[in-house]
């Protein structure tokens, strides 16, 4: 798959196989064409200090076809709208006083 500079840690097909989403050590989630493997979109959330935490897992919602959840090494969970290629919400377990959500 194109677009990642560092290791790819997570990979998931979207419902209907419209995209393949991959998440990597650089904190980037990239959407790929399942036919060509080429990148068709990219999403990234900045962590504290401007750096991005490594993406550890990806999962599409069974109820909203374009809703993708990513978890990061720092404990954050980001919800992405893959239709517009942007974050719709972010869950920070430390700020909520709960420690790590895993």
CSV table of C-alpha atoms in Angstrom, one decimal:
chain,number,residue,atom,x,y,z
A,1,UNK,CA,0.0,0.0,0.0
A,2,UNK,CA,1.2,3.4,-0.9
A,3,UNK,CA,1.6,6.5,1.4
A,4,UNK,CA,3.1,5.1,4.6
A,5,UNK,CA,6.7,6.1,5.5
A,6,UNK,CA,6.9,3.9,8.6
A,7,UNK,CA,5.4,0.6,9.6
A,8,UNK,CA,1.7,-0.2,9.0
A,9,UNK,CA,0.1,-1.5,12.2
A,10,UNK,CA,-3.6,-1.9,11.2
A,11,UNK,CA,-5.6,-2.7,8.1
A,12,UNK,CA,-9.3,-3.0,7.5
A,13,UNK,CA,-11.7,-3.1,4.6
A,14,UNK,CA,-14.6,-0.7,4.6
A,15,UNK,CA,-18.2,-2.0,4.4
A,16,UNK,CA,-18.9,-2.7,0.8
A,17,UNK,CA,-15.2,-2.9,0.1
A,18,UNK,CA,-15.1,0.8,-1.1
A,19,UNK,CA,-11.8,1.4,0.6
A,20,UNK,CA,-9.0,-0.2,2.5
A,21,UNK,CA,-8.0,1.8,5.5
A,22,UNK,CA,-4.5,1.5,7.0
A,23,UNK,CA,-3.0,3.0,10.1
A,24,UNK,CA,0.7,3.4,10.8
A,25,UNK,CA,3.4,4.2,13.2
A,26,UNK,CA,3.5,7.8,12.1
A,27,UNK,CA,-0.1,8.3,13.3
A,28,UNK,CA,-1.6,8.6,9.8
A,29,UNK,CA,-4.7,6.8,8.6
A,30,UNK,CA,-4.7,6.4,4.8
A,31,UNK,CA,-7.6,5.3,2.6
A,32,UNK,CA,-6.7,3.2,-0.4
A,33,UNK,CA,-8.4,2.0,-3.5
A,34,UNK,CA,-9.0,-1.8,-3.2
A,35,UNK,CA,-8.3,-2.2,-6.9
A,36,UNK,CA,-5.1,-0.2,-7.4
A,37,UNK,CA,-3.8,0.0,-3.8
A,38,UNK,CA,-3.1,3.7,-4.3
A,39,UNK,CA,-3.9,6.2,-1.6
A,40,UNK,CA,-7.1,8.1,-2.2
A,41,UNK,CA,-7.2,10.0,1.1
A,42,UNK,CA,-5.3,10.7,4.3
A,43,UNK,CA,-6.3,11.7,7.9
A,44,UNK,CA,-4.2,12.5,10.9
A,45,UNK,CA,-4.8,13.8,14.4
A,46,UNK,CA,-2.1,15.8,16.2
A,47,UNK,CA,-1.3,14.6,19.7
A,48,UNK,CA,0.0,16.7,22.5
A,49,UNK,CA,3.1,18.7,21.4
A,50,UNK,CA,2.1,18.4,17.7
A,51,UNK,CA,3.3,14.9,17.3
A,52,UNK,CA,1.1,12.0,16.3
A,53,UNK,CA,0.7,8.8,18.2
A,54,UNK,CA,1.1,5.4,16.4
A,55,UNK,CA,-2.2,4.0,15.2
A,56,UNK,CA,-2.7,0.6,16.8
A,57,UNK,CA,-6.1,-0.5,15.5
A,58,UNK,CA,-8.9,0.4,13.0
A,59,UNK,CA,-12.6,-0.6,12.9
A,60,UNK,CA,-15.5,0.5,10.8
A,61,UNK,CA,-18.9,1.0,12.4
A,62,UNK,CA,-21.5,-1.7,11.5
A,63,UNK,CA,-24.2,1.1,11.6
A,64,UNK,CA,-22.5,4.0,9.8
A,65,UNK,CA,-20.7,2.9,6.7
A,66,UNK,CA,-18.3,5.9,6.6
A,67,UNK,CA,-17.5,6.0,10.3
A,68,UNK,CA,-14.0,4.7,11.1
A,69,UNK,CA,-12.6,4.4,14.6
A,70,UNK,CA,-8.9,4.4,15.2
A,71,UNK,CA,-7.0,3.8,18.5
A,72,UNK,CA,-3.6,5.1,19.2
A,73,UNK,CA,-0.7,4.0,21.3
A,74,UNK,CA,-1.3,7.0,23.6
A,75,UNK,CA,-4.8,5.7,24.5
A,76,UNK,CA,-6.8,8.1,22.3
A,77,UNK,CA,-9.7,6.9,20.1
A,78,UNK,CA,-10.6,9.0,17.1
A,79,UNK,CA,-13.8,8.7,15.1
A,80,UNK,CA,-13.4,9.6,11.4
A,81,UNK,CA,-15.9,10.4,8.7
A,82,UNK,CA,-14.2,8.8,5.7
A,83,UNK,CA,-16.7,10.5,3.3
A,84,UNK,CA,-15.3,13.9,4.1
A,85,UNK,CA,-11.9,12.7,5.3
A,86,UNK,CA,-11.9,14.4,8.7
A,87,UNK,CA,-12.2,13.6,12.4
A,88,UNK,CA,-15.7,13.8,13.8
A,89,UNK,CA,-14.8,13.3,17.4
A,90,UNK,CA,-12.0,12.3,19.7
A,91,UNK,CA,-12.0,10.4,23.0
A,92,UNK,CA,-9.2,11.2,25.5
A,93,UNK,CA,-9.4,8.8,28.4
A,94,UNK,CA,-6.7,10.6,30.4
A,95,UNK,CA,-8.6,14.0,30.2
A,96,UNK,CA,-11.8,12.2,31.3
A,97,UNK,CA,-9.9,10.9,34.4
A,98,UNK,CA,-10.3,7.3,33.5
A,99,UNK,CA,-6.7,6.4,32.5
A,100,UNK,CA,-6.2,4.2,29.6
A,101,UNK,CA,-9.3,2.9,27.9
A,102,UNK,CA,-7.8,-0.5,27.2
